[in-house]
Amino acid sequence: MTIKLLSEDVASRIAAGEVVERPASVVKELVENSLDAGATRVEVETSQGGTALIRVRDNGTGILSHEVELAFRRHATSKLERATDLEHIATLGFRGEALSSVASVSRMTCITHHASEATGIQLRLEGGTVVARSATGRPPGTELIVEDLFYNVPARRKFLKTERTERRHIDAFMTRYAIAYPDTAFTVVHDGRQTVNTPGTGDVREVLLSVYGPDLGGSLLEIPADLTLDLEIQVRGFVGPTTVHRANRGYVTLFVNGRWIEDLRLSYAIIQAYHTLLPVRRYPIAFVMVEMLPEDVDVNVHPTKAEVRFRDGDSVFRAIQRTVRATVVAQAPATARWTPPTQVGSPTQVGSPTTTADAQTPTSATNSLAQQNRARLASLRPSQSHIQFPPARSEPTNIGSPAAGSTTPASAGPDWKLSVSATGAPAPDAVPPQPARAQSSQQLPPLRIVGQVATMFIVAEGPEGLYLIDQHAAHERVLYEQLLSNATTGQVPSQPLLEPRAVSLPADEADRLEEMLPALRKLGLEAETFGANTFLVRAVPAQLKHIAPADLLADVAAAAGESSPIRAELEEIVIRHICKRAAVKAGQVLSIEEMTRLIHDLEATENPRTCPHGRPTVVQISTEALARQFGRGGAA
Ligand code: ADP
Ligand code: MG
């Protein structure tokens, strides 16, 4: 093949691919232009997930009538004149690519009116070519209408996800910008349904309440301005308290000089600021805005400008980590009240008096509880034993706080390594199990409860010796099978709430949740949509009545975000998530009756020997092994 220059038309469509990946990227470019134009009101409207129509209307400066055509040319920008301007960019745009790119892959209409002129202009383009121009009247500002996106790039059109997914991307983007630009009023309407509506009063808290709802929006902590007041790098924003956390990192948002960026390292600075304050594998909600001199950050390194380069990245990292940490630690509630799950009754003192006090340890001090538990466990270690405790892991767990939703036994305590008979679960170092009865049986033998150790493990005696049961893992297994059987048999012990609870969620979560309502009903969770992004919870599964409906819905939405689209799997993932939060925690004192009921319920499950995440629920030490420890040489 000989080398040929691409035609202007083909070249521009290829270039568009860098900027315009999906409807949300169009919204991003157009909204950024509105903000650059000083708009205090930005209205976004879409139909069919933005594929049929995207309309962005603003009250910014407008475009001069003789410059409208120019704005649609490649590399035409009013924001940059000389190459040196690149070193201190204060606007969101600067490459002059967006309008030409979007225009080249759609049918576009631009209606704009510059305040200095008597009338406005309406320009119509198809595939980037101007097809009509006329004078028109409208208040100062600009309205851009993008129709039939990718109509001339079928390959790209094929790769678009469902309308719902596209709407979700748009909402996620708009929500972030609404928070970062509180002086601007934003609305988003999809096919006539409003999902975002912020007042534009300059009060970030008001925006948070409007996009996240009163529960979540009201709980976020403001980073005090005085932490970085006199410094070159200023950090502002809102971060979740330690009681609020999510299953993935998607709720950590970063803005640098008013631009949303994705930076793994800086996200990590935020996550690390919560070190030891959140349960393992749970992530904070954070909205962090960094302001610094434009010349200290290079924004011209990525096609969509989602990544930036810092002159001194370490300083930015430290500033973020320090301020977030200080905010969370200072403003975390002094005491977190722990409410016992009603299903297993209230805890009674069984162990030493100190354990009850531990169970109510303030959130910020729960770390020491985990350490105490470890210390207590370690002190139980027989000096000449085959049972080895590996050193405690470096990630302590949030035990005993109401929000320790995902405390898992595997990480809450040391791993057991048994060189004697460990049963059941696939512990890598365990020798093959010595089952109590039939080799094939997964079932548990009848057990007699002896007591509780370290408020984590139930000690029991059985036909084959000593049994240690991880209370959290065991309860997870019980709940998991109960909920799963609810779903399959349709016999749902659902508990109607005396008063239905309204729960608001961020638009993208609400969208996901709405899809799942029928599946949730099968689990006994009755919720219906109730206005934009709000749900009315009418009934919850009886096993979960001690969990706040808001937590329940947030968990489900987060699970849905991670899960595969296969319905059956989705249910399982959701149930696993719920069980994590609902199960009795390590650190919780159990009465003999509670332990007996739990073991009884565990015996009734199909797979009593592992938790839904595959970790062991039961560890068994045979009488022979115990005897050997005491130098009794085999026989008891
Ligand atoms: P860039 O934003 O990088 O300058 P764009 O292609 O996005 O490039 O826009 C080209 C130019 O069109 C901008 O520099 C600006 O002058 C003008 N423009 C685009 N959108 C608007 C708007 N909503 N209001 C006012 N001017 C606009
Ligand atoms: Mg632009």
XYZ file of C-alpha atoms and ligand atoms in Angstrom:
664
model
C 0.000 0.000 0.000
C 1.245 3.459 -0.800
C 1.230 6.101 1.892
C -1.536 8.679 1.533
C -2.634 11.610 3.642
C -6.025 11.002 5.200
C -8.776 13.267 4.014
C -9.768 16.028 6.428
C -13.054 14.248 7.073
C -11.518 10.899 8.042
C -8.741 12.530 10.043
C -11.158 14.543 12.129
C -13.294 11.516 12.904
C -10.224 9.639 14.084
C -9.207 12.601 16.225
C -12.730 12.727 17.649
C -12.241 9.215 18.961
C -9.705 10.540 21.434
C -12.050 13.086 22.951
C -15.488 11.650 22.329
C -15.718 8.139 23.601
C -19.340 8.073 24.691
C -22.255 10.400 25.447
C -20.808 11.241 28.861
C -17.633 12.550 27.234
C -19.725 14.884 25.090
C -21.507 16.133 28.185
C -18.155 16.617 29.889
C -16.692 18.705 27.060
C -19.788 20.860 26.646
C -20.255 21.442 30.373
C -16.589 22.336 30.764
C -17.020 24.891 28.000
C -20.016 26.355 29.833
C -17.982 26.644 33.024
C -15.091 28.248 31.136
C -17.636 30.729 29.791
C -18.503 31.723 33.355
C -21.961 30.146 33.415
C -23.850 30.196 36.722
C -26.581 27.957 35.341
C -26.011 24.808 33.278
C -28.866 22.626 32.113
C -28.251 19.200 30.622
C -30.910 17.212 28.884
C -30.601 13.853 27.151
C -32.742 11.341 25.425
C -31.976 7.676 24.899
C -28.909 7.835 27.075
C -27.532 10.721 25.034
C -27.344 8.777 21.791
C -30.382 10.487 20.294
C -29.975 13.879 21.931
C -27.727 15.819 24.276
C -28.594 19.411 25.008
C -26.386 21.669 27.146
C -27.704 25.139 27.815
C -25.818 27.815 29.741
C -25.990 31.485 30.673
C -22.298 32.116 30.030
C -20.695 34.755 27.855
C -21.961 33.385 24.560
C -19.902 33.362 21.348
C -19.457 36.405 19.104
C -21.473 35.956 15.907
C -18.453 36.250 13.642
C -16.578 33.610 15.677
C -19.184 30.867 15.791
C -17.923 29.006 12.718
C -14.395 29.381 13.952
C -15.240 27.735 17.271
C -16.048 24.568 15.327
C -12.701 24.443 13.564
C -10.019 22.142 14.896
C -7.510 23.795 17.235
C -9.642 26.903 17.465
C -9.673 28.223 21.001
C -10.070 31.512 22.807
C -8.226 30.186 25.849
C -4.657 29.987 24.653
C -2.513 32.238 22.508
C 1.136 31.382 22.932
C 2.844 28.101 23.668
C 4.012 29.529 26.990
C 0.364 29.916 28.022
C 0.354 26.134 28.328
C 2.404 26.469 31.479
C -0.303 28.149 33.511
C -3.658 27.059 32.253
C -6.557 28.233 34.359
C -9.383 27.075 32.088
C -10.761 23.573 31.675
C -10.351 23.601 27.896
C -7.350 24.818 25.918
C -6.834 22.565 22.915
C -9.718 23.777 20.804
C -10.682 20.226 19.906
C -13.973 19.508 21.579
C -16.496 21.338 19.439
C -14.915 20.198 16.182
C -14.625 16.620 17.421
C -18.203 16.369 18.633
C -19.497 18.086 15.514
C -17.653 15.649 13.251
C -19.463 12.628 14.701
C -22.984 14.015 15.090
C -25.583 16.466 13.862
C -25.046 19.570 15.909
C -26.854 22.806 16.503
C -25.322 25.798 18.221
C -27.524 28.641 19.371
C -25.520 31.373 21.003
C -25.874 35.031 21.913
C -22.959 37.161 23.050
C -24.094 39.792 25.521
C -22.440 42.590 23.517
C -24.542 41.896 20.423
C -28.157 42.598 19.554
C -29.124 39.134 18.367
C -27.859 35.628 18.530
C -26.817 33.095 15.918
C -28.027 29.611 15.143
C -25.627 27.310 13.339
C -26.391 23.812 12.132
C -23.679 21.290 11.293
C -23.771 17.726 10.012
C -20.699 15.583 10.386
C -18.746 18.767 11.023
C -19.951 20.636 7.933
C -22.032 23.795 8.344
C -25.406 23.253 6.666
C -27.396 26.267 7.896
C -26.904 29.609 9.623
C -29.467 32.131 10.775
C -29.956 34.975 13.230
C -32.003 34.131 16.263
C -33.121 35.555 19.567
C -32.283 34.098 22.946
C -30.931 35.489 26.206
C -27.130 35.770 26.385
C -25.512 32.380 26.670
C -25.110 29.260 24.599
C -27.136 26.183 23.813
C -25.513 23.226 22.105
C -27.609 20.374 20.788
C -25.967 17.135 19.747
C -28.169 14.703 17.853
C -27.537 11.188 16.529
C -24.136 10.811 18.093
C -21.831 8.538 16.049
C -24.397 8.313 13.231
C -21.449 8.321 10.830
C -19.178 6.112 12.959
C -21.174 2.877 13.206
C -18.263 1.005 14.763
C -18.281 3.374 17.718
C -22.041 3.262 18.024
C -21.915 -0.506 18.363
C -19.688 -0.260 21.399
C -22.031 1.932 23.372
C -23.491 0.338 26.457
C -27.134 0.398 27.425
C -28.924 3.724 27.738
C -29.038 3.191 31.447
C -25.283 2.799 31.662
C -24.725 5.939 29.616
C -27.126 7.890 31.830
C -25.273 6.613 34.860
C -21.948 7.863 33.482
C -23.464 11.253 32.783
C -24.971 11.474 36.253
C -21.729 10.432 37.927
C -19.869 13.121 36.022
C -22.470 15.829 36.639
C -22.690 15.002 40.326
C -18.946 15.541 40.686
C -19.016 18.831 38.848
C -22.028 20.036 40.805
C -20.045 19.532 44.008
C -16.876 21.132 42.664
C -18.760 24.146 41.281
C -21.291 25.031 43.975
C -21.745 28.552 42.571
C -23.264 27.100 39.448
C -26.765 25.646 39.403
C -26.877 22.354 37.515
C -29.819 20.367 36.317
C -29.828 17.051 34.492
C -32.926 15.615 32.875
C -32.972 12.243 31.120
C -36.021 11.565 28.948
C -38.046 13.977 31.043
C -36.843 12.611 34.360
C -34.724 14.914 36.525
C -31.759 13.314 38.269
C -29.620 16.268 39.329
C -30.787 19.672 40.530
C -28.477 21.869 42.559
C -29.205 25.387 43.828
C -25.993 27.176 42.800
C -25.857 29.174 46.013
C -22.174 28.516 46.588
C -22.898 26.304 49.583
C -21.256 22.909 48.973
C -23.221 21.322 51.790
C -26.457 22.204 50.010
C -25.154 20.516 46.883
C -24.147 17.437 48.848
C -27.583 17.217 50.407
C -29.196 17.554 47.028
C -27.052 14.969 45.217
C -26.429 12.467 48.012
C -29.616 12.922 50.008
C -29.907 13.963 53.648
C -28.412 10.789 55.166
C -25.170 10.602 53.263
C -24.898 14.270 52.302
C -25.436 15.349 55.883
C -22.877 12.947 57.286
C -19.869 14.067 55.243
C -17.202 16.016 57.121
C -15.815 19.250 55.764
C -12.045 19.554 55.552
C -11.331 22.677 57.602
C -9.903 25.458 55.433
C -7.373 26.496 58.054
C -5.468 23.220 57.719
C -3.782 24.468 54.558
C -4.656 28.144 54.606
C -1.174 29.582 54.218
C 0.314 26.765 52.209
C 1.041 26.635 48.502
C -1.059 23.524 48.138
C -4.544 23.982 49.500
C -6.803 21.058 50.180
C -10.547 21.478 50.590
C -13.517 19.210 50.321
C -15.662 16.712 52.138
C -14.853 13.267 53.414
C -16.941 10.520 54.929
C -16.824 9.772 58.637
C -15.433 6.391 59.612
C -18.933 5.007 59.928
C -19.584 5.476 56.218
C -17.764 3.283 53.751
C -18.224 1.520 50.485
C -17.136 -1.703 48.851
C -15.072 -0.077 46.105
C -12.855 2.900 45.408
C -15.347 4.557 43.103
C -16.431 7.018 45.743
C -13.100 8.761 46.004
C -13.182 11.879 43.840
C -10.314 14.257 43.192
C -10.303 17.710 41.698
C -7.150 19.653 40.959
C -7.627 23.325 40.164
C -11.264 22.745 39.341
C -10.565 19.814 37.047
C -11.685 16.291 37.846
C -8.729 13.965 37.612
C -8.081 10.280 38.080
C -4.843 9.719 39.899
C -4.249 6.372 41.550
C -1.529 7.670 43.763
C -3.512 10.586 45.154
C -6.586 8.397 45.599
C -4.359 6.170 47.612
C -3.342 9.139 49.760
C -6.992 9.530 50.690
C -7.566 5.834 51.289
C -4.428 5.665 53.367
C -5.622 8.550 55.494
C -8.312 6.171 56.738
C -5.791 3.497 57.607
C -7.028 1.449 60.576
C -10.195 3.520 60.744
C -12.234 1.506 58.260
C -12.876 -2.216 58.089
C -10.525 -4.016 55.746
C -11.374 -3.878 52.071
C -13.802 -1.032 52.631
C -13.198 2.356 51.066
C -14.067 5.877 52.097
C -16.305 8.360 50.412
C -14.255 11.442 49.747
C -14.459 14.533 47.675
C -11.112 16.286 47.723
C -10.301 19.504 45.908
C -6.703 20.597 45.568
C -5.818 24.154 44.603
C -2.285 25.031 43.598
C -0.396 27.343 41.267
C -1.260 26.425 37.651
C 2.445 26.288 36.779
C 2.977 23.511 39.317
C 0.714 21.118 37.475
C 0.846 20.024 33.832
C -2.651 19.318 32.545
C -1.540 18.685 28.980
C -0.569 15.023 29.304
C -3.774 13.116 28.545
C -6.298 13.191 25.651
C -9.263 13.830 27.930
C -7.113 15.663 30.490
C -8.153 13.133 33.127
C -4.553 12.757 34.215
C -2.134 15.481 35.215
C 1.503 15.666 36.167
C 2.746 17.470 39.261
C 6.005 19.297 39.650
C 6.168 17.992 43.200
C 3.841 15.027 43.529
C 5.093 14.043 46.958
C 4.031 17.339 48.474
C 0.565 16.976 47.003
C 0.345 13.438 48.339
C 1.376 14.527 51.822
C -0.931 17.549 51.876
C -3.919 15.413 50.951
C -3.121 12.630 53.340
C -2.462 14.945 56.254
C -5.586 17.069 55.859
C -7.926 14.144 55.260
C -6.529 12.256 58.203
C -6.783 15.281 60.480
C -10.374 15.873 59.410
C -11.458 12.309 59.960
C -9.703 11.867 63.262
C -10.807 15.220 64.690
C -14.408 15.009 63.643
C -15.075 11.324 64.112
C -17.772 10.857 66.730
C -16.236 10.429 70.166
C -18.350 7.399 70.913
C -20.043 5.050 68.558
C -22.961 3.278 70.061
C -23.229 -0.323 69.176
C -26.681 -1.835 68.887
C -26.905 -5.560 69.229
C -28.643 -7.378 66.428
C -32.096 -8.237 67.696
C -32.008 -11.599 66.002
C -29.570 -13.019 68.473
C -30.785 -10.944 71.372
C -28.750 -8.549 73.413
C -25.363 -9.638 74.569
C -25.021 -10.980 78.044
C -21.826 -10.986 79.964
C -20.240 -14.336 79.632
C -16.584 -13.685 79.424
C -14.530 -11.355 81.508
C -16.108 -7.992 82.334
C -13.608 -6.224 80.114
C -14.960 -7.811 76.983
C -18.290 -6.051 77.360
C -16.550 -2.754 77.718
C -14.562 -3.580 74.616
C -17.671 -4.174 72.612
C -18.609 -0.558 73.141
C -15.218 0.867 72.448
C -15.388 4.123 70.505
C -14.869 3.776 66.784
C -11.567 5.562 66.815
C -10.250 3.216 69.424
C -11.467 -0.018 67.908
C -8.049 -0.632 66.549
C -6.791 -1.190 70.041
C -9.594 -3.656 70.585
C -8.331 -5.719 67.715
C -4.871 -5.522 69.202
C -6.181 -6.520 72.600
C -7.903 -9.480 71.064
C -4.704 -10.492 69.380
C -2.709 -10.012 72.514
C -5.179 -12.088 74.443
C -5.049 -14.785 71.796
C -1.299 -14.718 71.747
C -1.136 -15.124 75.499
C -3.187 -18.271 75.116
C -0.572 -19.752 72.874
C 0.866 -22.948 74.271
C 4.621 -22.637 74.309
C 5.336 -26.079 72.857
C 2.501 -26.340 70.437
C 1.848 -27.427 66.907
C -0.596 -24.570 66.685
C 1.231 -21.569 65.308
C 0.070 -18.002 65.195
C 1.570 -16.005 62.401
C 2.381 -12.411 63.291
C -0.648 -10.165 63.334
C -1.411 -8.608 59.986
C -0.606 -5.016 59.431
C -4.187 -4.034 58.686
C -6.045 -3.907 61.967
C -9.767 -4.236 61.750
C -12.585 -2.118 62.903
C -14.187 -4.433 65.374
C -17.267 -3.797 67.390
C -18.270 -0.515 65.853
C -21.711 -0.301 64.288
C -20.175 0.264 60.902
C -17.724 -2.575 60.923
C -19.839 -4.006 58.186
C -17.293 -6.166 56.587
C -15.128 -7.283 59.402
C -14.121 -10.702 58.316
C -12.734 -13.368 60.499
C -9.835 -14.068 58.216
C -8.435 -10.636 58.649
C -9.784 -9.835 62.070
C -7.700 -12.416 63.764
C -4.587 -14.387 63.128
C -4.679 -17.248 60.698
C -4.760 -20.618 62.292
C -2.133 -22.968 61.140
C -2.749 -26.383 62.459
C -0.325 -29.161 62.102
C -2.855 -31.317 63.854
C -6.211 -32.244 62.418
C -7.925 -29.250 60.963
C -11.287 -29.990 59.509
C -13.306 -28.914 56.567
C -12.232 -25.660 55.140
C -9.566 -25.330 52.534
C -6.942 -23.874 54.804
C -3.801 -24.212 52.744
C -1.620 -25.570 55.494
C -4.149 -27.844 57.046
C -3.725 -31.580 56.853
C -6.705 -33.496 55.481
C -9.666 -33.322 57.800
C -10.488 -35.995 60.277
C -14.238 -35.906 60.026
C -16.228 -36.535 63.124
C -18.488 -39.089 61.524
C -18.743 -40.238 57.965
C -15.917 -39.149 55.714
C -18.361 -37.768 53.174
C -20.370 -35.699 55.610
C -19.987 -31.963 55.562
C -22.391 -31.802 58.482
C -21.425 -30.813 61.972
C -21.705 -33.306 64.819
C -23.765 -32.317 67.872
C -21.698 -29.844 69.819
C -21.716 -28.759 73.430
C -20.898 -25.085 73.918
C -18.084 -24.456 76.363
C -17.641 -20.722 76.013
C -16.275 -17.863 73.977
C -12.673 -16.876 73.357
C -11.483 -13.353 72.562
C -15.066 -12.378 71.666
C -14.369 -13.950 68.315
C -14.540 -17.705 68.652
C -16.999 -20.089 70.169
C -15.390 -23.007 71.967
C -17.289 -26.272 71.818
C -16.807 -29.922 72.572
C -17.785 -32.670 70.153
C -17.268 -36.364 69.606
C -13.870 -35.772 68.034
C -12.470 -33.309 70.486
C -12.283 -29.533 70.542
C -14.141 -27.323 68.060
C -13.487 -23.631 67.569
C -16.128 -21.742 65.620
C -15.581 -18.295 64.174
C -18.739 -16.495 65.244
C -18.815 -13.985 62.409
C -18.063 -16.524 59.700
C -20.610 -18.941 61.126
C -23.332 -16.325 61.277
C -22.520 -15.186 57.754
C -23.026 -18.750 56.560
C -26.345 -19.022 58.389
C -27.683 -15.740 57.019
C -26.426 -16.506 53.548
C -28.265 -19.784 53.277
C -31.405 -18.408 54.870
C -31.574 -15.473 52.483
C -30.733 -17.620 49.492
C -33.462 -20.042 50.388
C -35.872 -17.115 50.828
C -35.083 -16.184 47.272
C -35.465 -19.641 45.767
C -38.494 -20.886 47.676
C -40.269 -17.561 47.566
C -41.141 -18.034 51.231
C -39.906 -14.775 52.600
C -40.092 -13.992 56.271
C -40.316 -10.319 55.547
C -40.663 -7.782 58.292
C -42.827 -4.790 57.383
C -41.496 -1.533 58.777
C -43.950 0.286 61.024
C -43.231 3.408 59.073
C -41.802 3.148 55.571
C -38.333 4.687 55.420
C -37.333 7.041 52.609
C -33.746 6.515 51.482
C -31.973 8.781 49.005
C -29.015 7.607 46.998
C -26.652 9.240 44.502
C -28.138 9.180 41.018
C -25.893 6.451 39.642
C -26.526 4.163 42.607
C -30.229 4.859 42.445
C -30.233 3.896 38.823
C -28.575 0.574 39.553
C -30.825 -0.123 42.488
C -33.958 0.543 40.533
C -33.016 -2.248 38.161
C -32.763 -4.625 41.086
C -35.999 -3.913 42.924
C -37.814 -7.032 41.642
C -34.895 -9.255 42.656
C -34.772 -7.630 46.079
C -38.458 -8.264 46.605
C -37.719 -11.950 46.244
C -35.298 -11.608 49.139
C -37.907 -9.935 51.306
C -36.709 -6.408 50.777
C -39.644 -4.356 49.603
C -38.720 -0.978 48.228
C -40.250 1.239 45.606
C -39.096 4.351 43.797
C -40.261 7.510 45.467
C -39.270 10.594 43.546
C -35.898 11.236 41.980
C -33.172 8.981 43.423
C -35.266 8.217 46.487
C -36.732 4.900 47.534
C -39.358 4.011 50.039
C -38.421 0.901 51.992
C -41.554 -0.877 53.216
C -40.245 -4.202 54.457
C -36.907 -5.894 55.078
C -35.988 -9.571 55.457
C -36.690 -10.553 59.051
C -33.067 -11.571 59.528
C -31.935 -8.061 58.650
C -34.339 -5.953 60.629
C -31.551 -4.602 62.825
C -29.810 -2.961 59.882
C -30.614 0.592 58.859
C -32.507 0.523 55.529
C -30.161 3.198 54.187
C -27.138 0.946 54.821
C -28.924 -1.987 53.287
C -29.749 -0.168 50.061
C -26.283 1.356 49.804
C -24.744 -2.127 50.139
C -27.001 -3.551 47.491
C -26.241 -0.714 45.079
C -22.517 -1.090 45.652
C -22.742 -4.837 45.137
C -24.679 -4.326 41.931
C -21.943 -2.019 40.708
C -19.368 -4.753 41.021
C -21.332 -7.715 39.968
C -21.787 -9.562 36.758
C -24.954 -8.995 34.825
C -26.022 -12.588 35.257
C -29.084 -12.462 37.415
C -28.455 -15.524 39.579
C -24.926 -14.436 40.331
C -26.106 -10.952 41.064
C -28.425 -12.240 43.759
C -25.634 -14.215 45.316
C -23.279 -11.281 45.309
C -25.885 -9.050 46.865
C -26.650 -11.595 49.543
C -22.963 -12.022 50.310
C -22.643 -8.278 50.751
C -25.642 -8.058 53.016
C -24.485 -10.973 55.160
C -21.169 -9.296 55.761
C -22.882 -6.337 57.326
C -25.608 -8.270 59.083
C -23.608 -11.028 60.693
C -22.629 -10.899 64.326
C -19.190 -9.317 64.605
C -15.959 -10.298 66.166
C -15.803 -8.337 69.378
C -19.387 -9.092 70.259
C -20.010 -10.919 73.494
C -22.444 -13.801 73.092
C -24.483 -15.546 75.751
C -24.551 -19.333 75.952
C -28.081 -19.280 74.511
C -26.984 -17.115 71.609
C -24.057 -19.380 70.880
C -26.250 -22.466 71.127
C -28.757 -20.963 68.690
C -26.004 -19.950 66.289
C -24.419 -23.412 66.306
C -27.834 -25.000 65.935
C -28.544 -22.777 62.913
C -25.114 -23.548 61.524
C -25.749 -27.286 61.841
C -28.862 -26.792 59.731
C -26.978 -25.257 56.821
C -25.814 -27.178 53.796
C -22.212 -26.072 54.012
C -21.578 -25.383 57.655
C -17.818 -25.540 57.361
C -17.151 -22.460 55.263
C -18.444 -18.923 55.215
C -19.913 -17.553 51.965
C -16.488 -16.153 51.098
C -14.892 -19.560 51.351
C -13.113 -19.176 54.633
C -13.413 -21.764 57.399
C -16.097 -21.454 60.044
C -14.888 -24.362 62.157
C -11.491 -25.559 63.251
C -11.257 -28.904 64.995
C -8.499 -30.274 67.209
C -8.824 -33.957 67.946
C -8.676 -35.342 71.438
C -5.627 -37.356 70.384
C -3.810 -34.244 69.300
C -4.642 -32.576 72.568
C -3.427 -35.600 74.458
C -0.170 -35.556 72.537
C 0.297 -31.932 73.547
C 0.164 -33.037 77.155
C 2.654 -35.792 76.596
C 0.020 -38.498 76.964
C 1.234 -40.182 73.765
C -1.837 -40.840 71.643
C -4.543 -42.324 73.834
C -6.722 -40.026 75.882
P -11.484 24.742 24.040
O -12.495 24.597 25.121
O -10.313 23.850 24.232
O -11.098 26.164 23.796
P -13.601 23.880 22.323
O -13.609 23.219 21.003
O -14.240 23.166 23.435
O -12.126 24.235 22.671
O -14.305 25.280 22.154
C -13.801 26.197 21.201
C -14.126 27.617 21.603
O -15.519 27.842 21.493
C -13.775 27.944 23.028
O -12.440 28.352 23.150
C -14.744 29.087 23.334
O -14.231 30.308 22.909
C -15.938 28.761 22.469
N -17.021 28.122 23.236
C -17.329 26.812 23.241
N -18.398 26.560 24.038
C -18.754 27.742 24.566
C -19.793 28.159 25.475
N -20.660 27.276 26.028
N -19.869 29.468 25.785
C -18.992 30.364 25.255
N -18.010 30.033 24.401
C -17.887 28.759 24.043
Mg -13.618 22.933 25.491
